[in-house]
CSV table of C-alpha atoms (C1' of nucleotides) in Angstrom, one decimal:
chain,number,residue,atom,x,y,z
A,662,MET,CA,168.4,161.8,71.8
A,663,LEU,CA,171.9,162.0,70.4
A,664,THR,CA,174.0,159.0,69.3
A,665,HIS,CA,177.0,158.0,71.3
A,666,ALA,CA,179.3,159.2,68.5
A,667,ALA,CA,177.7,162.6,68.4
A,668,GLU,CA,178.1,162.9,72.2
A,669,ASP,CA,181.8,162.0,71.9
A,670,TYR,CA,182.3,164.7,69.2
A,671,LEU,CA,180.7,167.4,71.3
A,672,LYS,CA,182.8,166.4,74.4
A,673,SER,CA,186.0,166.4,72.3
A,674,ILE,CA,185.2,169.8,70.7
A,675,TYR,CA,184.6,171.2,74.2
A,676,LYS,CA,187.9,170.0,75.5
A,677,LEU,CA,189.9,171.1,72.5
A,678,GLN,CA,188.2,174.5,72.5
A,679,GLU,CA,189.3,175.0,76.1
A,680,LYS,CA,192.9,175.3,75.0
A,681,GLY,CA,192.8,177.1,71.7
A,682,GLY,CA,189.5,178.6,70.5
A,683,LYS,CA,188.3,177.3,67.2
A,684,VAL,CA,188.9,173.6,66.6
A,685,SER,CA,190.2,172.3,63.3
A,686,THR,CA,188.9,169.2,61.6
A,687,GLY,CA,192.3,167.6,61.7
A,688,ILE,CA,192.9,168.2,65.4
A,689,LEU,CA,189.4,166.9,66.2
A,690,ALA,CA,189.9,163.8,64.0
A,691,GLU,CA,193.2,163.0,65.6
A,692,TYR,CA,191.8,163.4,69.1
A,693,LEU,CA,188.9,161.1,68.3
A,694,GLU,CA,191.2,158.6,66.4
A,695,VAL,CA,189.1,158.9,63.2
A,696,LYS,CA,190.1,160.2,59.8
A,697,PRO,CA,189.5,163.9,59.0
A,698,ALA,CA,186.9,163.0,56.4
A,699,SER,CA,184.8,161.3,59.1
A,700,ALA,CA,185.0,164.3,61.3
A,701,THR,CA,183.8,166.6,58.5
A,702,GLY,CA,180.8,164.4,58.1
A,703,MET,CA,179.8,164.4,61.7
A,704,ILE,CA,180.5,168.2,62.1
A,705,LYS,CA,178.0,168.8,59.3
A,706,LYS,CA,175.4,166.7,61.0
A,707,LEU,CA,176.0,168.5,64.3
A,708,LYS,CA,175.6,171.8,62.4
A,709,THR,CA,172.2,170.9,61.1
A,710,MET,CA,171.2,170.1,64.7
A,711,LYS,CA,172.5,173.6,65.7
A,712,LEU,CA,175.0,172.2,68.2
A,713,VAL,CA,178.0,173.7,66.6
A,714,ARG,CA,179.0,176.7,64.5
A,715,TYR,CA,181.0,175.7,61.4
A,716,GLU,CA,182.2,177.1,58.1
A,717,ARG,CA,184.3,174.9,55.9
A,718,TYR,CA,188.0,175.3,56.3
A,719,ARG,CA,187.4,177.6,59.2
A,720,GLY,CA,187.1,175.2,62.2
A,721,VAL,CA,184.2,174.4,64.5
A,722,THR,CA,183.0,175.8,67.9
A,723,LEU,CA,180.1,174.7,70.1
A,724,THR,CA,176.8,176.7,70.3
A,725,ALA,CA,175.3,177.2,73.8
A,726,THR,CA,173.2,174.1,73.3
A,727,GLY,CA,176.1,172.0,72.2
A,728,ARG,CA,178.2,173.2,75.1
A,729,ALA,CA,175.5,172.3,77.5
A,730,ILE,CA,175.3,168.8,76.1
A,731,ALA,CA,179.1,168.5,76.2
A,732,LEU,CA,179.2,169.5,79.9
A,733,GLU,CA,176.4,167.0,80.7
A,734,ILE,CA,178.5,164.2,79.2
A,735,ILE,CA,181.6,165.4,81.0
A,736,ARG,CA,179.6,165.5,84.3
A,737,HIS,CA,178.5,161.9,83.7
A,738,HIS,CA,182.1,160.9,83.0
A,739,ARG,CA,183.7,162.5,86.0
A,740,LEU,CA,181.0,161.5,88.4
A,741,LEU,CA,181.2,157.9,87.2
A,742,GLU,CA,185.0,157.9,87.5
A,743,LEU,CA,184.8,159.1,91.1
A,744,TYR,CA,182.0,156.6,91.9
A,745,LEU,CA,183.9,153.7,90.5
A,746,PHE,CA,186.9,154.7,92.4
A,747,LYS,CA,185.2,155.4,95.8
A,748,ALA,CA,182.3,153.0,95.8
A,749,LEU,CA,183.8,150.0,93.9
A,750,GLY,CA,187.6,150.5,94.4
A,751,VAL,CA,188.4,150.5,90.7
A,752,PRO,CA,192.0,151.7,90.5
A,753,TRP,CA,192.5,155.3,89.3
A,754,ASP,CA,194.2,154.2,86.1
A,755,GLY,CA,191.2,152.2,85.1
A,756,VAL,CA,188.3,154.5,85.8
A,757,HIS,CA,188.6,156.6,82.6
A,758,GLU,CA,188.2,153.7,80.3
A,759,GLU,CA,185.1,152.4,82.2
A,760,ALA,CA,183.5,155.8,82.4
A,761,GLU,CA,184.0,156.3,78.7
A,762,LYS,CA,181.6,153.5,78.0
A,763,LEU,CA,179.1,154.2,80.9
A,764,GLU,CA,178.8,157.9,80.3
A,765,HIS,CA,176.5,157.4,77.3
A,766,VAL,CA,174.0,155.1,79.0
A,767,ILE,CA,173.7,156.2,82.6
A,768,SER,CA,170.4,157.8,83.5
A,769,GLU,CA,169.9,161.1,85.2
A,770,ASP,CA,168.3,159.3,88.1
A,771,VAL,CA,171.2,156.9,88.7
A,772,GLU,CA,173.6,159.8,88.3
A,773,ALA,CA,171.8,161.8,90.9
A,774,ARG,CA,172.0,158.8,93.3
A,775,MET,CA,175.7,158.5,92.8
A,776,ASP,CA,176.1,162.2,93.3
A,777,GLU,CA,174.3,162.0,96.6
A,778,PHE,CA,176.3,158.9,97.7
A,779,LEU,CA,179.5,160.8,97.0
A,780,GLY,CA,178.3,163.9,98.9
A,781,TYR,CA,178.1,166.2,95.8
A,782,PRO,CA,181.8,166.2,95.0
A,783,THR,CA,183.5,168.8,92.8
A,784,ALA,CA,186.5,166.9,91.4
A,785,ASP,CA,187.1,163.5,90.0
A,786,PRO,CA,190.0,161.1,91.0
A,787,HIS,CA,192.4,162.9,88.6
A,788,GLY,CA,191.5,166.4,90.1
A,789,ALA,CA,189.4,167.5,87.1
A,790,PRO,CA,186.3,169.6,88.1
A,791,ILE,CA,182.9,168.0,87.9
A,792,PRO,CA,180.4,170.4,86.3
A,793,ASP,CA,177.2,170.8,88.3
A,794,LYS,CA,173.7,169.9,87.1
A,795,ASN,CA,173.4,173.3,85.4
A,796,GLY,CA,176.6,172.9,83.6
A,797,VAL,CA,178.6,175.3,85.8
A,798,VAL,CA,182.3,174.4,86.0
A,799,VAL,CA,184.7,175.8,88.5
A,800,LYS,CA,187.9,176.7,86.7
A,801,THR,CA,191.1,176.0,88.6
A,802,ALA,CA,194.1,178.3,88.2
A,803,SER,CA,196.6,175.4,88.3
A,804,ILE,CA,199.9,175.7,86.5
A,805,PRO,CA,201.8,173.0,84.8
A,806,MET,CA,204.6,171.3,86.9
A,807,THR,CA,207.0,172.2,84.1
A,808,ASP,CA,206.8,175.9,85.2
A,809,LEU,CA,208.1,175.2,88.7
A,810,GLN,CA,211.6,176.4,89.8
A,811,ASP,CA,214.1,175.0,92.3
A,812,GLY,CA,212.9,175.0,95.9
A,813,GLN,CA,209.2,175.7,95.2
A,814,SER,CA,206.6,173.8,97.2
A,815,CYS,CA,203.1,173.0,95.9
A,816,VAL,CA,200.2,170.6,95.9
A,817,VAL,CA,199.1,168.4,93.0
A,818,ALA,CA,195.8,169.8,91.6
A,819,GLU,CA,195.1,167.7,88.6
A,820,VAL,CA,196.7,165.1,86.3
A,821,SER,CA,195.8,164.0,82.7
A,822,ASP,CA,193.4,161.1,82.9
A,823,ASN,CA,193.7,159.5,79.5
A,824,ASP,CA,196.9,157.5,79.7
A,825,SER,CA,196.6,154.7,82.1
A,826,ALA,CA,200.3,153.8,82.1
A,827,LEU,CA,201.1,157.3,83.1
A,828,LEU,CA,198.6,157.2,85.9
A,829,ARG,CA,200.1,153.9,87.2
A,830,HIS,CA,203.5,155.6,87.1
A,831,LEU,CA,202.3,158.7,89.0
A,832,GLY,CA,200.5,156.4,91.5
A,833,SER,CA,203.8,154.6,92.2
A,834,PHE,CA,205.2,157.9,93.5
A,835,ASN,CA,201.9,158.7,95.4
A,836,LEU,CA,201.5,161.7,93.1
A,837,TYR,CA,197.8,162.1,93.5
A,838,PRO,CA,195.7,165.3,93.6
A,839,GLY,CA,196.2,166.7,97.1
A,840,THR,CA,199.7,165.4,97.4
A,841,ALA,CA,202.2,168.1,98.5
A,842,PHE,CA,205.8,168.1,97.2
A,843,ARG,CA,208.9,170.4,97.0
A,844,VAL,CA,211.1,170.8,94.0
A,845,ILE,CA,214.7,169.9,94.9
A,846,GLU,CA,216.3,170.4,91.6
A,847,VAL,CA,215.3,171.2,88.0
A,848,ALA,CA,218.0,169.7,85.8
A,849,PRO,CA,219.2,172.2,83.0
A,850,PHE,CA,218.6,171.6,79.3
A,851,GLU,CA,215.0,170.4,79.6
A,852,GLY,CA,216.1,167.9,82.2
A,853,PRO,CA,214.1,166.0,84.7
A,854,PHE,CA,212.7,167.3,88.0
A,855,THR,CA,213.9,165.9,91.3
A,856,ILE,CA,211.3,166.4,94.0
A,857,ASP,CA,210.6,165.6,97.6
A,858,ILE,CA,207.4,163.9,98.4
A,859,ALA,CA,206.9,163.2,102.2
A,860,GLY,CA,210.6,162.8,102.7
A,861,GLN,CA,211.1,160.5,99.6
A,862,GLN,CA,213.2,161.8,96.7
A,863,VAL,CA,211.7,161.1,93.3
A,864,VAL,CA,212.9,161.9,89.8
A,865,ILE,CA,210.1,162.9,87.4
A,866,GLY,CA,210.9,163.2,83.6
A,867,ARG,CA,209.8,166.2,81.7
A,868,GLU,CA,207.3,164.3,79.6
A,869,VAL,CA,205.6,163.1,82.8
A,870,ALA,CA,205.7,166.6,84.4
A,871,LYS,CA,203.8,168.0,81.4
A,872,HIS,CA,200.8,166.1,82.6
A,873,VAL,CA,200.9,167.2,86.2
A,874,PHE,CA,199.3,170.5,87.3
A,875,VAL,CA,199.8,172.2,90.6
A,876,ASP,CA,198.4,174.8,93.0
A,877,GLN,CA,199.4,176.7,96.1
A,878,VAL,CA,203.0,177.3,94.8
A,879,GLN,CA,205.2,178.8,97.5
A,880,ASP,CA,208.8,180.1,97.1
A,881,PRO,CA,211.6,178.7,99.2
A,882,ASP,CA,212.0,180.0,102.7
A,883,ASN,CA,215.6,180.9,102.3
A,884,VAL,CA,215.1,183.7,99.7
B,1224,MET,CA,183.3,141.3,70.5
B,1225,LEU,CA,179.6,141.2,69.7
B,1226,THR,CA,177.4,144.1,68.9
B,1227,HIS,CA,174.7,145.1,71.5
B,1228,ALA,CA,172.0,144.0,69.1
B,1229,ALA,CA,173.5,140.6,68.7
B,1230,GLU,CA,173.8,140.2,72.5
B,1231,ASP,CA,170.1,141.2,72.8
B,1232,TYR,CA,169.2,138.5,70.3
B,1233,LEU,CA,171.1,135.8,72.1
B,1234,LYS,CA,169.6,136.8,75.4
B,1235,SER,CA,166.1,136.7,74.0
B,1236,ILE,CA,166.6,133.4,72.2
B,1237,TYR,CA,167.7,131.9,75.5
B,1238,LYS,CA,164.7,133.2,77.4
B,1239,LEU,CA,162.2,132.0,74.8
B,1240,GLN,CA,163.9,128.7,74.5
B,1241,GLU,CA,163.4,128.1,78.2
B,1242,LYS,CA,159.7,127.9,77.7
B,1243,GLY,CA,159.2,126.1,74.5
B,1244,GLY,CA,162.3,124.6,72.7
B,1245,LYS,CA,162.9,125.9,69.2
B,1246,VAL,CA,162.2,129.6,68.8
B,1247,SER,CA,160.3,130.9,65.8
B,1248,THR,CA,161.4,134.0,63.9
B,1249,GLY,CA,158.0,135.6,64.6
B,1250,ILE,CA,158.1,135.0,68.4
B,1251,LEU,CA,161.6,136.3,68.6
B,1252,ALA,CA,160.8,139.4,66.5
B,1253,GLU,CA,157.8,140.2,68.6
B,1254,TYR,CA,159.8,139.8,71.8
B,1255,LEU,CA,162.5,142.1,70.6
B,1256,GLU,CA,159.9,144.6,69.1
B,1257,VAL,CA,161.4,144.2,65.7
B,1258,LYS,CA,159.9,143.0,62.3
B,1259,PRO,CA,160.3,139.4,61.4
B,1260,ALA,CA,162.4,140.2,58.4
B,1261,SER,CA,165.0,141.9,60.7
B,1262,ALA,CA,165.1,138.9,63.0
B,1263,THR,CA,165.8,136.6,60.0
B,1264,GLY,CA,168.7,138.8,59.0
B,1265,MET,CA,170.3,138.8,62.5
B,1266,ILE,CA,169.7,135.0,62.9
B,1267,LYS,CA,171.7,134.4,59.7
B,1268,LYS,CA,174.5,136.6,61.0
B,1269,LEU,CA,174.5,134.7,64.3
B,1270,LYS,CA,174.6,131.4,62.4
B,1271,THR,CA,177.7,132.3,60.5
B,1272,MET,CA,179.3,133.1,63.9
B,1273,LYS,CA,178.2,129.6,65.1
B,1274,LEU,CA,176.2,131.0,68.0
B,1275,VAL,CA,172.9,129.5,66.9
B,1276,ARG,CA,171.6,126.5,65.0
B,1277,TYR,CA,169.1,127.5,62.3
B,1278,GLU,CA,167.3,126.1,59.3
B,1279,ARG,CA,164.9,128.3,57.4
B,1280,TYR,CA,161.3,128.0,58.5
B,1281,ARG,CA,162.5,125.6,61.2
B,1282,GLY,CA,163.2,128.0,64.1
B,1283,VAL,CA,166.4,128.8,65.9
B,1284,THR,CA,168.3,127.4,69.0
B,1285,LEU,CA,171.5,128.4,70.7
B,1286,THR,CA,174.7,126.5,70.4
B,1287,ALA,CA,176.8,125.9,73.5
B,1288,THR,CA,178.9,129.0,72.7
B,1289,GLY,CA,175.7,131.1,72.1
B,1290,ARG,CA,174.2,129.9,75.3
B,1291,ALA,CA,177.3,130.8,77.3
B,1292,ILE,CA,177.2,134.3,75.9
B,1293,ALA,CA,173.5,134.6,76.6
B,1294,LEU,CA,174.1,133.6,80.2
B,1295,GLU,CA,176.9,136.0,80.6
B,1296,ILE,CA,174.6,138.9,79.5
B,1297,ILE,CA,171.9,137.7,81.8
B,1298,ARG,CA,174.4,137.6,84.6
B,1299,HIS,CA,175.4,141.1,83.9
B,1300,HIS,CA,171.8,142.2,83.8
B,1301,ARG,CA,170.7,140.6,87.1
B,1302,LEU,CA,173.8,141.6,89.0
B,1303,LEU,CA,173.3,145.2,87.8
B,1304,GLU,CA,169.6,145.1,88.8
B,1305,LEU,CA,170.5,144.0,92.3
B,1306,TYR,CA,173.4,146.4,92.6
B,1307,LEU,CA,171.3,149.4,91.5
B,1308,PHE,CA,168.6,148.3,94.0
B,1309,LYS,CA,170.8,147.7,97.0
B,1310,ALA,CA,173.7,150.1,96.5
B,1311,LEU,CA,171.9,153.0,95.0
B,1312,GLY,CA,168.4,152.6,96.1
B,1313,VAL,CA,166.9,152.5,92.6
B,1314,PRO,CA,163.2,151.4,93.0
B,1315,TRP,CA,162.6,147.8,91.9
B,1316,ASP,CA,160.4,148.9,89.1
B,1317,GLY,CA,163.2,150.9,87.5
B,1318,VAL,CA,166.2,148.6,87.7
B,1319,HIS,CA,165.3,146.5,84.6
B,1320,GLU,CA,165.3,149.4,82.3
B,1321,GLU,CA,168.6,150.7,83.6
B,1322,ALA,CA,170.3,147.3,83.6
B,1323,GLU,CA,169.1,146.8,80.0
B,1324,LYS,CA,171.4,149.6,78.9
B,1325,LEU,CA,174.3,148.9,81.3
B,1326,GLU,CA,174.6,145.2,80.7
B,1327,HIS,CA,176.3,145.7,77.3
B,1328,VAL,CA,179.0,148.0,78.5
B,1329,ILE,CA,179.9,146.8,82.1
B,1330,SER,CA,183.4,145.3,82.3
B,1331,GLU,CA,184.1,142.0,84.0
B,1332,ASP,CA,186.2,143.8,86.5
B,1333,VAL,CA,183.5,146.2,87.6
B,1334,GLU,CA,181.0,143.3,87.6
B,1335,ALA,CA,183.3,141.3,89.9
B,1336,ARG,CA,183.5,144.2,92.3
B,1337,MET,CA,179.7,144.6,92.4
B,1338,ASP,CA,179.4,140.8,93.0
B,1339,GLU,CA,181.8,141.0,95.9
B,1340,PHE,CA,180.0,144.1,97.3
B,1341,LEU,CA,176.7,142.2,97.2
B,1342,GLY,CA,178.2,139.1,98.8
B,1343,TYR,CA,177.9,136.8,95.8
B,1344,PRO,CA,174.1,136.8,95.6
B,1345,THR,CA,172.0,134.2,93.8
B,1346,ALA,CA,168.9,136.1,92.9
B,1347,ASP,CA,168.0,139.6,91.6
B,1348,PRO,CA,165.3,141.9,93.1
B,1349,HIS,CA,162.6,140.1,91.2
B,1350,GLY,CA,163.7,136.7,92.4
B,1351,ALA,CA,165.3,135.6,89.1
B,1352,PRO,CA,168.4,133.5,89.6
B,1353,ILE,CA,171.8,135.0,88.8
B,1354,PRO,CA,174.0,132.7,86.8
B,1355,ASP,CA,177.5,132.2,88.2
B,1356,LYS,CA,180.7,133.2,86.5
B,1357,ASN,CA,180.7,129.8,84.7
B,1358,GLY,CA,177.2,130.2,83.4
B,1359,VAL,CA,175.6,127.8,85.9
B,1360,VAL,CA,172.0,128.7,86.8
B,1361,VAL,CA,170.1,127.2,89.7
B,1362,LYS,CA,166.7,126.4,88.4
B,1363,THR,CA,163.9,127.1,90.9
B,1364,ALA,CA,160.8,124.8,91.0
B,1365,SER,CA,158.4,127.7,91.5
B,1366,ILE,CA,154.8,127.4,90.4
B,1367,PRO,CA,152.6,130.2,89.0
B,1368,MET,CA,150.3,131.8,91.5
B,1369,THR,CA,147.3,130.9,89.3
B,1370,ASP,CA,147.8,127.2,90.2
B,1371,LEU,CA,147.0,128.0,93.9
B,1372,GLN,CA,143.9,126.8,95.7
B,1373,ASP,CA,141.8,128.1,98.6
B,1374,GLY,CA,143.6,128.1,101.9
B,1375,GLN,CA,147.1,127.4,100.6
B,1376,SER,CA,150.1,129.2,102.1
B,1377,CYS,CA,153.2,130.1,100.2
B,1378,VAL,CA,156.1,132.4,99.7
B,1379,VAL,CA,156.7,134.6,96.6
B,1380,ALA,CA,159.7,133.3,94.7
B,1381,GLU,CA,159.8,135.4,91.6
B,1382,VAL,CA,157.9,138.0,89.6
B,1383,SER,CA,158.2,139.1,85.9
B,1384,ASP,CA,160.6,142.0,85.7
B,1385,ASN,CA,159.8,143.6,82.4
B,1386,ASP,CA,156.6,145.6,83.2
B,1387,SER,CA,157.3,148.4,85.5
B,1388,ALA,CA,153.7,149.3,86.1
B,1389,LEU,CA,153.0,145.8,87.2
B,1390,LEU,CA,156.0,145.9,89.6
B,1391,ARG,CA,154.7,149.2,91.1
B,1392,HIS,CA,151.4,147.5,91.6
B,1393,LEU,CA,152.9,144.4,93.3
B,1394,GLY,CA,155.1,146.7,95.4
B,1395,SER,CA,152.0,148.5,96.7
B,1396,PHE,CA,150.9,145.2,98.2
B,1397,ASN,CA,154.4,144.4,99.5
B,1398,LEU,CA,154.4,141.4,97.2
B,1399,TYR,CA,158.1,141.0,96.9
B,1400,PRO,CA,160.2,137.8,96.6
B,1401,GLY,CA,160.3,136.4,100.1
B,1402,THR,CA,156.9,137.7,101.1
B,1403,ALA,CA,154.6,135.0,102.6
B,1404,PHE,CA,150.9,135.0,102.0
B,1405,ARG,CA,147.8,132.7,102.3
B,1406,VAL,CA,145.0,132.3,99.7
B,1407,ILE,CA,141.7,133.2,101.3
B,1408,GLU,CA,139.5,132.7,98.2
B,1409,VAL,CA,139.9,132.0,94.5
B,1410,ALA,CA,136.8,133.4,92.8
B,1411,PRO,CA,135.2,131.0,90.3
B,1412,PHE,CA,135.1,131.5,86.5
B,1413,GLU,CA,138.7,132.7,86.2
B,1414,GLY,CA,138.1,135.3,88.9
B,1415,PRO,CA,140.5,137.2,91.1
B,1416,PHE,CA,142.5,135.9,94.1
B,1417,THR,CA,141.8,137.2,97.6
B,1418,ILE,CA,144.9,136.7,99.7
B,1419,ASP,CA,146.2,137.5,103.2
B,1420,ILE,CA,149.6,139.3,103.4
B,1421,ALA,CA,150.7,139.9,107.0
B,1422,GLY,CA,147.1,140.3,108.2
B,1423,GLN,CA,146.1,142.6,105.3
B,1424,GLN,CA,143.5,141.3,102.8
B,1425,VAL,CA,144.3,142.0,99.2
B,1426,VAL,CA,142.6,141.2,95.9
B,1427,ILE,CA,144.9,140.2,93.0
B,1428,GLY,CA,143.5,140.0,89.5
B,1429,ARG,CA,144.2,136.9,87.3
B,1430,GLU,CA,146.3,138.8,84.8
B,1431,VAL,CA,148.6,140.0,87.7
B,1432,ALA,CA,148.7,136.6,89.3
B,1433,LYS,CA,150.1,135.1,86.1
B,1434,HIS,CA,153.3,137.0,86.6
B,1435,VAL,CA,153.8,135.9,90.2
B,1436,PHE,CA,155.6,132.6,91.0
B,1437,VAL,CA,155.6,131.0,94.4
B,1438,ASP,CA,157.4,128.3,96.5
B,1439,GLN,CA,156.9,126.4,99.7
B,1440,VAL,CA,153.2,125.7,99.1
B,1441,GLN,CA,151.5,124.3,102.2
B,1442,ASP,CA,147.9,123.0,102.3
B,1443,PRO,CA,145.5,124.5,104.9
B,1444,ASP,CA,145.8,123.1,108.4
B,1445,ASN,CA,142.1,122.2,108.7
B,1446,VAL,CA,142.2,119.3,106.1
C,683,DC,C1',201.6,187.1,41.9
C,684,DC,C1',201.9,182.5,41.6
C,685,DT,C1',203.1,178.1,43.0
C,686,DA,C1',203.9,174.4,46.3
C,687,DT,C1',202.4,172.1,50.4
C,688,DA,C1',199.4,171.0,53.9
C,689,DA,C1',194.8,170.9,55.4
C,690,DT,C1',190.2,170.0,54.4
C,691,DT,C1',186.2,168.6,51.8
C,692,DT,C1',183.8,165.7,48.4
C,693,DA,C1',182.7,161.4,46.3
C,694,DG,C1',181.9,156.8,46.6
C,695,DG,C1',182.1,152.4,49.4
C,696,DC,C1',181.3,149.2,53.3
C,697,DA,C1',179.1,147.1,57.6
C,698,DT,C1',175.4,147.3,60.9
C,699,DG,C1',170.6,147.0,61.8
C,700,DC,C1',166.4,148.5,61.0
C,701,DC,C1',162.3,148.9,57.6
C,702,DT,C1',158.5,147.8,53.7
C,703,DA,C1',156.7,145.1,50.1
C,704,DA,C1',156.8,141.0,47.4
C,705,DA,C1',157.8,136.2,47.0
C,706,DT,C1',158.1,131.7,48.9
C,707,DT,C1',157.1,127.8,52.0
C,708,DA,C1',154.6,125.2,55.6
C,709,DG,C1',150.7,123.4,57.2
C,710,DT,C1',145.8,122.9,57.4
C,711,DT,C1',141.3,122.4,55.3
C,712,DT,C1',138.1,120.8,52.1
D,212,DA,C1',145.3,116.6,46.0
D,213,DA,C1',144.5,121.3,45.5
D,214,DA,C1',143.8,125.6,47.6
D,215,DC,C1',144.0,128.7,51.1
D,216,DT,C1',146.2,131.0,55.2
D,217,DA,C1',149.8,132.2,58.0
D,218,DA,C1',154.5,132.4,58.8
D,219,DT,C1',158.8,133.2,56.9
D,220,DT,C1',162.2,134.7,53.8
D,221,DT,C1',164.1,137.5,50.0
D,222,DA,C1',164.9,141.9,47.8
D,223,DG,C1',165.7,146.5,48.0
D,224,DG,C1',166.0,150.9,50.7
D,225,DC,C1',167.5,154.1,54.5
D,226,DA,C1',170.3,156.1,58.4
D,227,DT,C1',174.6,155.9,61.0
D,228,DG,C1',179.4,156.2,61.1
D,229,DC,C1',183.4,154.8,59.5
D,230,DC,C1',186.9,154.3,55.5
D,231,DT,C1',190.0,155.5,51.0
D,232,DA,C1',191.0,158.2,47.1
D,233,DA,C1',190.5,162.3,44.5
D,234,DA,C1',189.4,167.2,44.3
D,235,DT,C1',189.5,171.6,46.4
D,236,DT,C1',191.0,175.5,49.3
D,237,DA,C1',194.0,178.0,52.4
D,238,DT,C1',198.3,179.8,53.2
D,239,DA,C1',203.0,180.7,53.1
D,240,DG,C1',207.4,181.2,50.2
D,241,DG,C1',209.8,182.6,46.4
DNA sequence: CCTATAATTTAGGCATGCCTAAATTAGTTT
DNA sequence: AAACTAATTTAGGCATGCCTAAATTATAGG
């Protein structure tokens, strides 16, 4: 069995690898909030366990085994988030933190029971896909909200889950996965987005919009 | 915040103190499946934190603070056991093991939600009392099954929770807390108990009976 | 090409929590 | 009271996982 720390490293390498191939020691350390020297140490340990590929100064990537373990942990995390949200009513800005601790200790048996209770779901409360038992993840083709233009309509697919203040903010606009909205105006010079959610006009700053991903984009009718 | 290990020590000291006052290093070490030398080390650490009273070669006891923490962990453990049992259908011989891992990471918020879901229960699936939020435990006056005589009727109050094979065995007889039975015969020379559960005759060995505690003992009608 | 800067790695240290082996203390027995 | 036994404590070691500080390597600019 792996230590909690090792599991966290694998999970983080997986996530960073998603957007950028090889993962540098520095990026990984920053993501995990440890010093680069500590990351080097753990990477070496993971290499002896054949969970990562690594050459010094060259970055790190997961092996097939390492990836499988990372996806297992991510599955635990996202199922737990959804379970806490649906079964216990934990607010969506709190589930990440809770799941972060529980993901390392939950058994396969309990996980399977939660999965059944939830009806074998495919996305967590933030819209992130839940890998299945075999580690298969359905990639979504969502685009960042910052790519939207005036007049376009869409549906929220996913939002970043790691900043609970941001989530509370989005929640105050009802900007959950599944919520539809239309862009009324994109202010020039990297300005904010004015959008229409169910008849309500809302202004969303650029920094916030970076963390919102959307699907089903439709151009305005009057083109 | 305390380490998981420290929490386990406090919980164990509490349980051992219940039946026997001061707790010796050896007993504690045996209970925690650790060497006596390791227990001495942790006891010293707990003493500097003022969670235990301790003088070398004299045994250890909890301070008020230490006791409060122990009861908090025990509350986590027992609420989790009941939640896993009732909400997720985990079999009663599996909940102890699961709760043992979860008790150290569950938040007060999630615990409060489980408590509410369960309707503020007072006993776990093995009949052990659940301390309330303020650390108040209702002591039960149960007696060991081994004290029963021919003909007496009673109700199961509590069973030991730490041996899952034993629990499966008891489960196969429907010997759960709340189950009523009548003693048909106590075989002489430390022999087994023959009992009547809902019309079924069952033979219970002495070693098993030691782990079953009963309430509401009534003498036979024909006295 | 060679040097400056930034990233990374190595070296050495610290806390936790376990271990074994040796020394000490308590308590009982003669 | 001395000696023996059993329990306990001390001493020293090991793995994990973090840290800081110093050395090394990569890479880009002149």
